Each structure stands twice: as C-alpha cells, then as structure tokens.
XYZ file of C-alpha atoms in Angstrom:
651
model
C 103.719 41.864 -23.264
C 102.132 39.483 -25.690
C 101.360 37.039 -22.899
C 99.731 39.806 -20.845
C 97.719 40.895 -23.851
C 96.522 37.343 -24.360
C 95.730 37.043 -20.654
C 93.855 40.356 -20.735
C 92.000 39.260 -23.859
C 90.920 36.034 -22.207
C 89.941 37.896 -19.082
C 87.964 40.366 -21.186
C 86.104 37.616 -22.960
C 85.166 36.011 -19.651
C 84.017 39.351 -18.330
C 81.801 39.927 -21.355
C 80.225 36.491 -20.968
C 79.512 37.105 -17.300
C 77.916 40.461 -18.018
C 75.778 38.973 -20.765
C 74.615 36.264 -18.397
C 73.780 38.846 -15.727
C 71.865 40.919 -18.257
C 69.803 37.930 -19.404
C 69.077 37.000 -15.777
C 67.965 40.565 -15.034
C 65.655 40.608 -18.039
C 64.162 37.223 -17.056
C 63.388 38.374 -13.501
C 61.918 41.656 -14.756
C 59.710 39.879 -17.277
C 58.565 37.345 -14.663
C 57.538 40.096 -12.268
C 55.656 41.963 -15.005
C 53.706 38.882 -16.015
C 52.961 37.981 -12.395
C 51.364 41.389 -11.820
C 49.306 41.065 -15.011
C 48.224 37.546 -14.099
C 47.195 38.616 -10.587
C 44.999 41.387 -12.006
C 43.423 38.911 -14.370
C 42.779 36.459 -11.534
C 41.090 39.166 -9.490
C 38.733 39.758 -12.409
C 37.994 36.022 -12.611
C 37.294 35.836 -8.874
C 34.908 38.798 -9.101
C 33.136 37.143 -12.040
C 32.843 33.803 -10.209
C 31.561 35.571 -7.129
C 28.860 37.308 -9.156
C 27.910 34.003 -10.835
C 27.668 32.227 -7.479
C 25.537 35.063 -6.106
C 23.132 34.786 -9.041
C 23.006 31.044 -8.585
C 21.922 31.428 -4.942
C 18.990 33.544 -6.090
C 17.986 31.192 -8.908
C 18.667 27.726 -7.542
C 15.552 26.157 -6.078
C 16.547 22.564 -5.663
C 19.134 20.800 -3.597
C 20.876 19.331 -6.609
C 22.494 21.188 -9.519
C 21.741 20.168 -13.065
C 24.344 17.753 -14.450
C 25.624 20.255 -17.016
C 26.081 23.034 -14.445
C 27.747 20.751 -11.936
C 30.075 19.373 -14.568
C 31.062 22.881 -15.672
C 31.826 24.101 -12.140
C 33.846 21.008 -11.315
C 35.784 21.400 -14.543
C 36.588 25.039 -13.817
C 37.558 24.196 -10.271
C 39.902 21.394 -11.316
C 41.448 23.536 -14.042
C 42.221 26.344 -11.598
C 43.556 23.982 -8.970
C 45.761 22.006 -11.384
C 47.066 25.216 -12.903
C 48.038 26.481 -9.449
C 49.806 23.273 -8.514
C 51.787 23.278 -11.756
C 52.643 26.944 -11.265
C 54.002 26.224 -7.792
C 56.195 23.425 -9.139
C 57.523 25.648 -11.947
C 58.248 28.520 -9.553
C 60.209 26.199 -7.287
C 62.328 25.107 -10.234
C 62.810 28.708 -11.320
C 63.958 29.779 -7.857
C 66.511 26.985 -7.826
C 67.889 28.108 -11.180
C 68.082 31.740 -10.090
C 69.814 30.836 -6.829
C 72.378 28.688 -8.597
C 73.146 31.386 -11.147
C 73.493 34.019 -8.425
C 76.098 32.003 -6.588
C 78.154 31.666 -9.743
C 78.013 35.404 -10.314
C 79.154 36.170 -6.783
C 82.209 34.019 -7.288
C 83.358 36.225 -10.185
C 85.249 39.292 -8.909
C 85.440 41.149 -12.180
C 84.471 44.727 -12.822
C 81.860 44.794 -15.571
C 81.240 48.504 -15.911
C 83.107 48.909 -19.213
C 81.495 45.852 -20.714
C 78.081 47.116 -19.595
C 78.664 50.444 -21.314
C 79.799 48.778 -24.497
C 76.678 46.603 -24.639
C 74.119 49.250 -23.670
C 72.720 49.527 -27.183
C 72.208 45.795 -27.612
C 70.613 45.588 -24.159
C 67.963 48.140 -25.104
C 67.030 46.190 -28.220
C 66.776 42.940 -26.273
C 64.626 44.594 -23.622
C 62.191 45.932 -26.202
C 61.938 42.526 -27.844
C 61.302 40.788 -24.530
C 58.634 43.309 -23.477
C 56.906 42.824 -26.813
C 56.705 39.069 -26.162
C 55.346 39.702 -22.676
C 52.549 41.871 -24.082
C 51.684 39.205 -26.631
C 51.431 36.561 -23.915
C 49.257 38.770 -21.714
C 46.965 39.610 -24.615
C 46.466 35.955 -25.550
C 45.880 34.709 -22.009
C 42.088 35.327 -22.169
C 41.424 33.251 -25.274
C 43.460 30.138 -24.661
C 44.225 27.586 -21.987
C 47.821 27.841 -20.846
C 49.876 24.922 -19.557
C 52.335 26.187 -16.889
C 54.836 23.435 -17.683
C 54.928 24.470 -21.343
C 55.403 28.104 -20.380
C 58.274 27.233 -18.074
C 60.016 25.285 -20.786
C 59.720 28.251 -23.182
C 60.842 30.820 -20.599
C 57.332 32.331 -20.593
C 55.873 34.153 -17.623
C 54.425 31.940 -14.831
C 51.829 33.491 -12.486
C 52.307 33.237 -8.762
C 50.250 30.675 -6.784
C 48.830 33.181 -4.286
C 46.126 34.641 -6.546
C 45.137 31.159 -7.773
C 44.695 29.850 -4.249
C 42.610 32.889 -3.383
C 40.312 32.085 -6.321
C 39.999 28.461 -5.197
C 39.184 29.432 -1.625
C 36.552 31.926 -2.732
C 34.962 29.389 -5.115
C 34.772 26.721 -2.412
C 33.306 29.113 0.147
C 30.674 30.399 -2.291
C 29.777 26.858 -3.439
C 29.329 25.699 0.158
C 27.263 28.788 0.887
C 25.042 28.138 -2.152
C 24.393 24.491 -1.262
C 23.681 25.392 2.342
C 21.186 28.058 1.309
C 19.392 25.722 -1.113
C 19.245 22.922 1.441
C 17.782 25.317 3.955
C 15.080 26.543 1.554
C 14.151 23.001 0.488
C 13.997 21.818 4.089
C 11.748 24.705 5.093
C 9.422 24.113 2.131
C 9.261 20.382 2.860
C 8.233 21.161 6.434
C 5.467 23.455 5.182
C 4.278 20.771 2.743
C 4.200 18.138 5.481
C 2.263 20.501 7.724
C -0.369 21.148 5.046
C -0.891 17.443 4.410
C -1.039 16.729 8.132
C -3.835 19.270 8.552
C -6.067 17.300 6.165
C -8.205 14.842 8.092
C -8.453 11.437 6.429
C -11.551 9.222 6.437
C -11.818 5.674 5.071
C -15.485 4.867 5.814
C -18.772 6.246 4.469
C -22.400 5.190 5.029
C -25.412 6.746 3.354
C -27.564 8.273 6.114
C -28.757 11.576 4.655
C -30.864 10.390 1.730
C -33.758 7.957 1.539
C -32.052 4.599 0.994
C -35.001 3.465 -1.072
C -33.690 5.668 -3.872
C -29.945 5.212 -3.308
C -28.046 2.522 -5.195
C -24.722 2.788 -3.297
C -25.215 2.418 0.453
C -21.655 2.395 1.793
C -18.004 2.659 0.732
C -14.944 1.715 2.768
C -11.198 1.475 2.107
C -8.874 -0.955 3.862
C -7.064 1.972 5.539
C -6.539 5.748 5.392
C -2.789 6.205 4.860
C -0.822 4.616 2.021
C 2.648 4.710 0.538
C 3.517 4.896 -3.156
C 3.370 1.386 -4.608
C 0.656 0.187 -2.183
C -2.691 -1.273 -3.284
C -5.883 0.549 -2.293
C -8.831 -1.801 -1.698
C -12.300 -0.264 -1.942
C -15.352 -2.144 -0.613
C -18.734 -0.969 -1.946
C -22.219 -2.060 -0.839
C -25.105 -1.830 -3.350
C -28.834 -1.700 -2.658
C -30.528 -5.105 -3.017
C -33.706 -3.357 -4.203
C -31.853 -2.258 -7.324
C -30.976 -4.472 -10.268
C -27.700 -6.285 -9.648
C -24.810 -4.229 -11.105
C -22.914 -5.598 -14.083
C -19.992 -3.169 -13.769
C -18.547 -0.844 -11.148
C -15.529 1.471 -11.100
C -13.779 3.539 -8.437
C -11.877 6.747 -9.211
C -9.425 8.281 -6.758
C -8.512 11.872 -7.598
C -6.481 14.614 -5.934
C -8.301 16.452 -3.153
C -8.586 20.024 -4.454
C -11.000 22.721 -3.330
C -12.267 25.359 -5.711
C -9.522 27.970 -5.808
C -6.627 28.077 -3.338
C -7.229 26.929 0.230
C -4.626 26.631 2.947
C -5.861 23.155 3.889
C -5.407 21.739 0.384
C -2.435 19.442 -0.314
C 0.744 21.312 -1.311
C 1.018 20.105 -4.922
C -1.842 22.202 -6.303
C -0.428 21.983 -9.830
C -1.016 18.205 -9.977
C -4.475 16.631 -10.335
C -3.746 12.926 -10.272
C -6.556 10.452 -11.013
C -6.428 6.647 -11.014
C -9.179 4.144 -11.897
C -10.012 0.620 -10.717
C -12.908 -1.548 -11.973
C -14.719 -4.856 -11.505
C -17.535 -7.023 -12.877
C -17.687 -9.362 -9.852
C -20.355 -8.899 -7.176
C -21.118 -10.939 -4.061
C -24.255 -11.204 -1.980
C -23.973 -10.165 1.664
C -25.940 -11.812 4.509
C -28.309 -8.811 4.537
C -29.143 -9.405 0.873
C -27.235 -6.396 -0.502
C -24.548 -6.734 -3.158
C -20.865 -6.013 -2.523
C -17.786 -5.526 -4.709
C -14.046 -5.186 -4.074
C -12.082 -2.837 -6.334
C -8.276 -2.656 -6.194
C -6.159 0.285 -7.383
C -2.381 -0.118 -7.615
C -0.618 3.127 -6.669
C 2.421 4.050 -8.819
C 5.792 4.251 -7.077
C 6.613 7.794 -8.225
C 3.809 9.687 -6.488
C 4.239 12.867 -4.480
C 2.597 13.234 -1.077
C -1.089 13.884 -1.717
C -4.664 13.404 -0.493
C -7.437 11.846 -2.590
C -11.232 11.835 -2.782
C -13.066 8.736 -4.051
C -15.978 8.443 -6.493
C -17.708 5.107 -7.211
C -19.876 4.473 -10.295
C -22.244 1.515 -10.670
C -23.802 0.368 -13.970
C -26.609 -2.165 -14.438
C -27.325 -1.603 -18.152
C -29.934 1.060 -17.509
C -29.195 4.732 -18.093
C -31.861 5.869 -15.642
C -30.287 3.759 -12.897
C -26.642 4.693 -13.452
C -25.666 5.047 -9.786
C -22.828 7.330 -8.676
C -21.417 8.358 -5.307
C -19.305 11.468 -5.870
C -16.372 12.065 -3.552
C -16.574 15.378 -1.724
C -20.278 15.694 -2.619
C -22.128 12.491 -1.715
C -19.368 10.963 0.417
C -16.587 12.389 2.598
C -13.905 9.785 1.919
C -10.304 11.064 1.929
C -7.208 8.868 1.782
C -3.567 9.999 1.875
C -0.416 8.946 0.054
C 2.701 9.828 2.046
C 6.357 8.992 2.658
C 7.389 9.244 -0.953
C 10.905 7.871 -1.379
C 11.130 7.525 -5.144
C 11.132 11.184 -6.184
C 13.301 14.061 -5.019
C 12.417 15.925 -1.835
C 9.984 18.269 -3.590
C 8.848 15.806 -6.240
C 10.987 17.303 -8.988
C 9.672 20.854 -8.445
C 11.639 23.963 -7.547
C 11.091 25.780 -4.267
C 9.400 28.743 -5.935
C 6.681 26.439 -7.344
C 4.880 26.491 -3.997
C 2.592 29.262 -2.810
C 4.410 29.710 0.505
C 7.829 30.053 -1.132
C 9.849 33.167 -0.310
C 11.385 33.078 -3.808
C 9.335 34.567 -6.640
C 8.864 32.630 -9.877
C 11.049 33.435 -12.869
C 8.063 33.086 -15.224
C 4.393 32.147 -15.016
C 3.597 30.562 -18.385
C 2.350 26.975 -18.235
C 3.274 24.303 -20.794
C 1.717 24.706 -24.226
C 0.203 21.588 -25.796
C 1.347 21.160 -29.395
C -0.335 17.861 -30.278
C -1.438 14.513 -28.889
C -1.819 11.271 -30.851
C -2.385 7.550 -30.248
C -0.309 4.789 -31.811
C -3.440 3.293 -33.461
C -6.955 4.362 -34.354
C -8.668 1.035 -33.641
C -7.984 -1.121 -30.585
C -9.250 -4.443 -29.325
C -9.985 -5.529 -25.755
C -6.815 -6.120 -23.691
C -4.763 -3.872 -26.013
C -2.373 -1.244 -24.608
C -3.099 2.303 -25.781
C -0.096 4.643 -26.060
C -0.914 8.342 -26.242
C 2.018 10.623 -27.142
C 1.835 14.255 -26.000
C 4.122 17.014 -27.308
C 4.483 20.310 -25.400
C 6.463 23.545 -25.298
C 7.887 25.167 -22.160
C 10.920 27.234 -21.168
C 11.408 25.092 -18.068
C 11.600 21.362 -17.476
C 8.173 19.683 -17.512
C 7.711 17.651 -14.338
C 4.266 16.041 -14.704
C 1.722 15.078 -17.395
C -1.676 13.407 -16.933
C -4.319 12.212 -19.402
C -7.926 11.203 -18.728
C -10.156 9.436 -21.270
C -13.715 8.116 -21.282
C -16.164 6.198 -23.444
C -18.495 8.170 -25.692
C -22.127 7.639 -24.746
C -24.281 6.407 -27.669
C -26.866 8.856 -28.985
C -29.731 6.381 -28.694
C -29.119 3.639 -26.179
C -31.671 0.941 -25.460
C -31.606 -0.256 -21.865
C -30.821 -3.924 -21.513
C -29.135 -4.200 -24.915
C -25.745 -4.882 -23.270
C -24.003 -2.784 -25.916
C -22.525 -0.058 -23.731
C -20.627 0.310 -20.456
C -19.601 3.823 -19.314
C -15.892 3.714 -18.473
C -13.209 6.181 -17.397
C -9.441 5.934 -17.896
C -6.706 7.923 -16.108
C -2.934 7.761 -15.831
C 0.091 10.077 -15.475
C 3.838 10.125 -16.033
C 6.911 12.004 -14.809
C 9.122 10.654 -17.594
C 9.205 13.658 -19.913
C 11.951 13.873 -22.543
C 13.169 16.828 -24.559
C 13.098 16.457 -28.337
C 15.696 17.718 -30.800
C 13.407 20.649 -31.679
C 13.374 21.780 -28.034
C 9.824 20.588 -27.323
C 8.934 18.101 -24.591
C 7.382 14.675 -25.106
C 5.508 12.355 -22.741
C 3.977 8.915 -23.393
C 1.071 7.684 -21.249
C -0.328 4.142 -21.437
C -3.787 2.668 -20.791
C -5.002 -0.937 -20.841
C -8.348 -1.718 -22.479
C -10.491 -4.009 -20.234
C -11.488 -7.377 -21.667
C -15.206 -6.702 -21.139
C -15.384 -3.285 -22.808
C -18.050 -2.874 -25.478
C -17.515 -1.708 -29.042
C -17.528 2.084 -29.160
C -15.582 5.348 -29.356
C -13.187 6.810 -26.779
C -12.786 10.572 -26.312
C -10.331 12.748 -24.398
C -11.630 13.923 -21.034
C -8.708 16.248 -20.269
C -4.928 16.717 -20.413
C -2.903 18.424 -17.688
C 0.778 19.321 -17.586
C 2.941 21.292 -15.142
C 6.550 22.468 -15.270
C 9.040 22.465 -12.398
C 7.992 26.000 -11.414
C 4.437 24.797 -10.772
C 2.954 26.485 -13.847
C 0.238 24.224 -15.217
C -2.022 24.072 -18.235
C -5.130 22.006 -18.950
C -7.262 21.252 -21.992
C -10.736 19.787 -21.579
C -12.686 17.253 -23.602
C -14.072 17.761 -27.055
C -17.173 15.680 -27.779
C -16.665 16.116 -31.509
C -13.151 14.654 -31.495
C -12.985 10.867 -31.214
C -9.545 9.846 -30.026
C -9.827 6.183 -31.063
C -12.316 3.332 -31.378
C -12.598 -0.009 -29.609
C -13.882 -2.939 -31.646
C -14.385 -6.474 -30.473
C -12.819 -8.670 -33.144
C -13.437 -11.742 -31.036
C -17.046 -12.896 -30.961
C -18.279 -12.839 -27.383
C -21.730 -11.382 -27.970
C -24.562 -13.385 -26.455
C -27.460 -14.810 -28.499
C -30.549 -16.940 -27.862
C -32.585 -19.615 -29.667
C -36.237 -20.492 -29.120
C -37.365 -24.082 -28.555
C -37.392 -26.341 -31.615
C -40.158 -28.950 -31.945
C -40.089 -32.092 -34.015
C -42.540 -30.477 -36.397
C -40.672 -27.111 -36.619
C -39.429 -25.828 -39.964
C -37.529 -22.796 -38.617
C -35.438 -21.593 -35.691
C -36.035 -18.171 -34.157
C -34.018 -16.136 -31.674
C -32.127 -12.940 -30.784
C -28.523 -11.956 -31.557
C -26.330 -8.944 -32.343
C -27.304 -7.199 -35.553
C -25.221 -7.735 -38.686
C -24.014 -11.133 -37.527
C -24.678 -14.430 -39.317
C -26.165 -17.391 -37.441
C -25.666 -21.052 -38.358
C -27.328 -24.393 -37.429
C -25.609 -27.790 -37.692
C -26.670 -31.410 -37.027
C -23.958 -34.065 -36.934
C -21.447 -31.588 -38.464
C -23.790 -30.888 -41.375
C -25.230 -27.417 -41.920
C -29.035 -27.413 -41.867
C -29.630 -23.647 -41.769
C -28.143 -20.122 -42.028
C -29.578 -16.615 -41.531
C -28.598 -12.944 -41.122
C -29.371 -11.116 -37.885
C -31.470 -8.018 -38.566
C -32.513 -5.550 -35.865
C -31.351 -7.999 -33.227
C -33.553 -10.887 -34.454
C -33.213 -13.834 -36.823
C -35.498 -16.382 -38.547
C -33.661 -19.439 -39.898
C -35.391 -22.074 -42.058
C -34.547 -25.739 -41.366
C -35.985 -29.143 -42.322
C -38.030 -31.029 -39.739
C -35.928 -32.791 -37.154
C -36.773 -35.872 -35.130
C -37.521 -35.451 -31.455
C -34.351 -35.725 -29.386
C -32.064 -34.463 -32.165
C -29.294 -32.084 -30.984
C -28.843 -28.936 -33.086
C -25.594 -26.908 -32.715
C -26.103 -23.150 -33.200
C -23.436 -20.387 -33.332
C -22.812 -16.930 -34.820
C -20.020 -15.311 -36.834
C -19.201 -11.584 -36.748
C -17.854 -9.370 -39.532
C -14.333 -10.564 -38.727
C -15.571 -14.127 -39.407
C -14.843 -15.053 -35.796
C -17.020 -17.808 -34.403
C -18.939 -17.512 -31.148
C -19.429 -20.176 -28.536
C -21.750 -23.003 -29.623
C -25.084 -23.595 -27.929
C -26.990 -26.869 -28.301
C -30.757 -27.035 -28.767
C -32.491 -30.413 -28.353
C -35.515 -30.990 -30.574
C -38.600 -31.339 -28.418
C -41.253 -34.000 -29.004
C -44.444 -32.119 -29.729
C -46.232 -34.832 -31.813
C -49.063 -36.684 -30.091
C -49.083 -40.512 -30.209
C -51.288 -42.249 -32.766
C -54.856 -43.049 -31.726
C -54.734 -46.424 -29.958
C -56.777 -49.428 -31.053
C -58.620 -51.947 -28.804
C -60.407 -55.313 -29.099
C -64.178 -55.732 -28.544
C -65.326 -56.187 -24.943
C -68.117 -58.320 -23.455
C -69.302 -58.560 -19.844
C -67.025 -61.575 -19.544
C -63.854 -59.879 -20.980
C -60.959 -59.414 -18.564
C -58.272 -58.235 -21.071
C -58.009 -55.171 -23.276
C -55.407 -55.398 -26.048
C -54.449 -53.412 -29.116
C -51.824 -51.116 -30.664
C -50.429 -47.644 -29.861
C -47.199 -45.606 -30.189
C -44.293 -47.650 -28.954
C -43.043 -46.793 -25.509
C -46.126 -44.697 -24.838
C -48.476 -45.389 -21.939
C -52.087 -46.454 -22.480
C -54.738 -45.268 -20.000
C -58.258 -46.747 -19.523
C -61.041 -44.845 -17.719
C -64.684 -45.521 -16.906
C -66.032 -42.067 -16.528
C -63.544 -40.320 -14.226
C -62.393 -43.565 -12.644
C -59.163 -45.014 -13.922
C -59.413 -48.744 -14.184
C -55.885 -49.351 -15.472
C -52.778 -48.327 -17.472
C -50.118 -50.221 -19.382
C -46.797 -49.559 -21.141
C -46.732 -50.083 -24.895
C -43.883 -52.358 -25.944
C -41.221 -51.753 -28.584
C -43.490 -53.214 -31.281
C -46.403 -50.958 -30.423
C -48.508 -53.667 -28.754
C -50.149 -53.523 -25.371
C -52.258 -55.868 -23.167
C -54.072 -54.699 -20.034
C -55.834 -56.932 -17.471
C -59.094 -55.466 -16.154
C -62.112 -56.575 -14.133
C -65.172 -57.704 -16.031
C -67.390 -54.747 -16.849
C -71.184 -54.578 -16.837
C -73.086 -54.648 -20.053
C -73.480 -51.175 -21.481
C -70.441 -49.755 -19.648
C -68.516 -47.129 -21.638
C -64.676 -47.074 -21.404
C -62.308 -44.268 -22.525
C -58.798 -45.041 -23.864
C -55.884 -42.753 -24.848
C -52.074 -42.916 -25.092
C -49.480 -40.490 -23.687
C -45.800 -40.393 -24.763
C -42.761 -39.455 -22.692
C -43.120 -35.781 -23.701
C -46.625 -35.793 -22.162
C -48.254 -35.537 -25.555
C -51.747 -37.138 -25.433
C -53.356 -38.955 -28.296
C -56.961 -38.558 -29.249
C -59.398 -40.580 -27.127
C -61.344 -43.634 -28.238
C -64.497 -45.000 -26.627
C -65.425 -48.683 -26.211
C -68.890 -49.922 -25.171
C -69.271 -53.266 -23.395
C -71.842 -55.384 -25.309
C-alpha cells in the first residue's frame, strides 16, 4: 500500500508538471497570436502613412535626384523594416521548432490531467492576467522605441509575423520606383521643351554696319569665330574701327543673355538668369584698308546652362563725345549660343516647376531677398582680385547669383587727360552656401585690369534666383561707391620741354600732386611740385650735350620711369677774327670757336670754308682778291648756331 501510494505520488507530481508545462505553452501561443494581430494593425498604419508620404513626394519632387537628407532617411527606414522582417522570420522559425518539440513530448505522456487542471484553475487565471498586462505594455511602447526581434525572442516577448513587414517593403519599393519614374518623365519632357526653345533662336556671328552713314560710325563690323559654343570654350570677337576716327585706346565686349522685354516664346528657357561676361583689350592693329581692328577673348565658365547671348562692343579713345558703342539687339543683330552643358544637372539645378511650360505649379513665388553685400577691401590696386560677398534670404535653395559693376564717370572730365577709362565688370556663381542663421551666402570675384585708372567703382546691379525660378534684382545707386581703385605704382606719363645750354629751368607736364626731380651724374640739380598738370623746375645752367635724368614720385613715394633730356647747344660761336688782306693775299687766317666751321663770302658768292681746329685756329686758302673787294666771314657750330658776321676790305 505504501509502495502504491509512493508510486501514485510520483505519478501525480509528474502529471502536475506536465499540466503546468502545457498551460505555459498555451499562454505563450495565445500571447504570440495577440501580439501578431496588434503588430499587423500597426504595420498597416505605417504602410498607409508611407503611401501618403510617397504620394505627396510625387507632387512636390521636381528634380530627378532626391536631396541627400531625404534619400538617407528613406534608405534608413527601408533597411530598418527589411532587417526587422528578416530577424522576425529567423525568430519565428526557432519558435516553431520549440513548439513542435514540446508538442511531441506532451503527446508521449498518456496521463489524464483533468484533476490537476481543476486544482490549478485559480493560479492559471492570475498568470493569464499578468501575461496579458505585459502584452499590453509591449504594444503600447512599440510606437516610441525601436525593437530588436532577437532581444524580444530571448525575453519571450511577442514577435510580429513577416507577412505584414514584407507587404510594407513591397509597397515602399513600388511607390519609390513610381516616384522616380514620374520625376524622370517630367524632367525629360521639360528638357525637350527647353532644347526646342533654344533651337528656335537663330544664331548670327557676323555684323556689318550698312544702315547708318559710316562717316559718323566708329564701329564698322563685329564678328565672332563661330556661332555655337560649349561651356568652357573661348569666344573670340573681332571688331573693325573707323580709320577716320581717333585710334581707340581701349575696347571691351560684353556678352549678355538674350532676353526680350517681357515673356516671349522664342526666348531662351532660363528666363530667371541674366548672365553677363566681359572681355577687354588695349591692343589694336591696322588692316590693309586702313581701319583699326582688335581681338577680344572671353573665357566661358564651365558651369553655364544652355543659353543665347547678344553682344555689345564699346570703344574708348579718351574723348567723351566720341565714346563709340555698338549695342547688341539694337545696333547689331549678333546672337551666339552656349549649349551641351555637361557640368550642371539636367535642368541646371532648377526644379521642373521653375519653367513657364511646366505642368506643376510653383509652391511659392517670392524671390530671394538681399540682406547685404560687401567687398573684402575698400581700396584696390590694379591686378587685385575683388571679392564681393552677398547675403540673401529665401525659403528655397538659391541656384544662381550675378553681380555687375562699373566705373563711376568723373563729374568734370577733360578729354585727352588720360585719367579715365569707362569699364564694366560682370561675373556669376552657382556656389551658394547656407549660413548657420539660415541665410544664403555667395562670393563673386573680379580681377582689376592693369591699365585701369584711379577712380571709384559702383554697383550696376545684383540678380539672384532660387531653384523655383523666382528671381530678384537690385539696380545701381550712383550715390553708393562700392570701392575705389588707386594706382600705387607710378605709371603716369609726363613730359619735359627742351633744355638749352643757357636754360635756368625745366618746364613740362605731369599728373597733379606729384613731385618731379632732375639729376645729373646721380646728383640732384632740381625739384618741383606738379600743379594743375604743369611744373616749372629751376636748375643751374648746363653745358651743351649734358644728359639730365628726370622722373616723378607719387604720393606713395613710388618712382616713375626715368626719361633723359640732352642739353641742346643754343649758344652761337664767338665772332671770328681774320688777318689783313691785300690784292696779293692768298690766305685768310684767324681764330674762332673750336670745331666750328668758318665761311667766307664775297657778296652772295662763297669763296671758301674751313674747319676750326681744337685750338680755335683756322687757315683758309683763297684766290687773290681785287683791291676794294669786301669779304664777309662768320662761324657756325655743330648745332647750326651762327656767329655774328665780320667784314674785311681788301686794301
């Protein structure tokens, strides 16, 4: 009896253990199913949200490429979903294996567990409530945290099924492909429209003046080396100038975007850009027909969009009344094209809706707002690089900024003074950076020509456009001087009048407020200030043939080039002497200035001449003269200075 009781007790204990195991397994499966349903509902919400986001992106995206931040975010979400699904599948496989193994063990036990189940009903209810509470906590926290499926499996947490995750991945991939396809289609269509507009513009690389009287026209013809260019090419502009005009001292060519007044269908597509570029020269060549010609080169930047350009040429010959200009689109019909851009994106960094023919409406229409613009210095020298920094505000990315400058014309300019050359400057950039305060900043550079004159530079205009094609422009302000150019080196020309051997001063012309110096054998002999463009410098008398070195110094104490003035002999030779003559005399002798030449005349007939030796003596053989004949003698030096005449009568 005791043995049976022990056997029954052991059997009872085993039965209780089996029932407990079955109960735990039941609760685990129930909890897993509950969490799977909750997770699937949550995934459906995520899919709907992603679908809505993708739909909005199709409407808003205007370029072929996503922004780096957006692309990074989508890829991150995609990888997170995919990795989570793969881990979930692995965990579910492991879970199924565990459940299968446990089930087989249970089947092998042939023990009735009804009594044990009844005895443990109360404890089962408590365990069920506790487990359900944990399930609710996990479901509630699933929205605010990232869950690792492997960690959940290790802690017996609920693992979602892979079906809903794979559905989310498939939907995301389909929507992403659809979005890219739609954007590519829109960009391709817009590019075709842009190409068509540019193709409709007829280029022309040659112009000859035939409408106006050439007698009054300074620029007779303009020609470029070709019509079509690529970004990075060099445009060569050949200009012919009227020979009846004063030879030019400076000429510049400006190419600027071909834009009609208002919107015209035949204008280039990038209406929100107004690119200008300037080339210049001071070299002119004479053609066989007598006219002057120049060659101006303009290097095209490599980041240009497809565009068409007019050409204006200005010619300056130091006379305001004869400042000759041939305006593109008005006086000449030159049009060149820049095409086949390969350095910018398909639409030059602009969105599809920036263009007038776009089927997508703009999100906003406000152009960039200029906050300030400054230069890195206030005074520049020739050959310096000017950096102008421009700060702007805009909700969208700024795609393009251009600045144009020009010299300020003097109030009272005297023709021929060589103190002013009218110049234009133009450049643009697409390198626009966003500052920490949210504003945008662009830096544009200009090089000061070596032959520019001292003077002020003003802003002609600033233009900026964002990637939606909204642009803004501010024009020049004559009252605001942007910076000043000063020539610290002394390259100003000056003159000196002739200096005679009896002179006690040197006169000439030079730039006002300079100081002029005179040296002989490295010794200063004179100094004077230049006033109103003239100077009068006192010096001691210098011997004929003496070399005087003359130069100027400006306010920076920089020395000019030295010019040499040779002292001219302006002193007549001394009056010569001569011996007495008789009808039998055949020699005239005497003294005169050494190295001079002595001349003897009878009336208007020259009867002889002789060179005076180094001691001032001369001797001239002549024919015997009749009694009473009157001879005239004088000396002439190498500088053609003649002495006073003397008269000798034959006795």
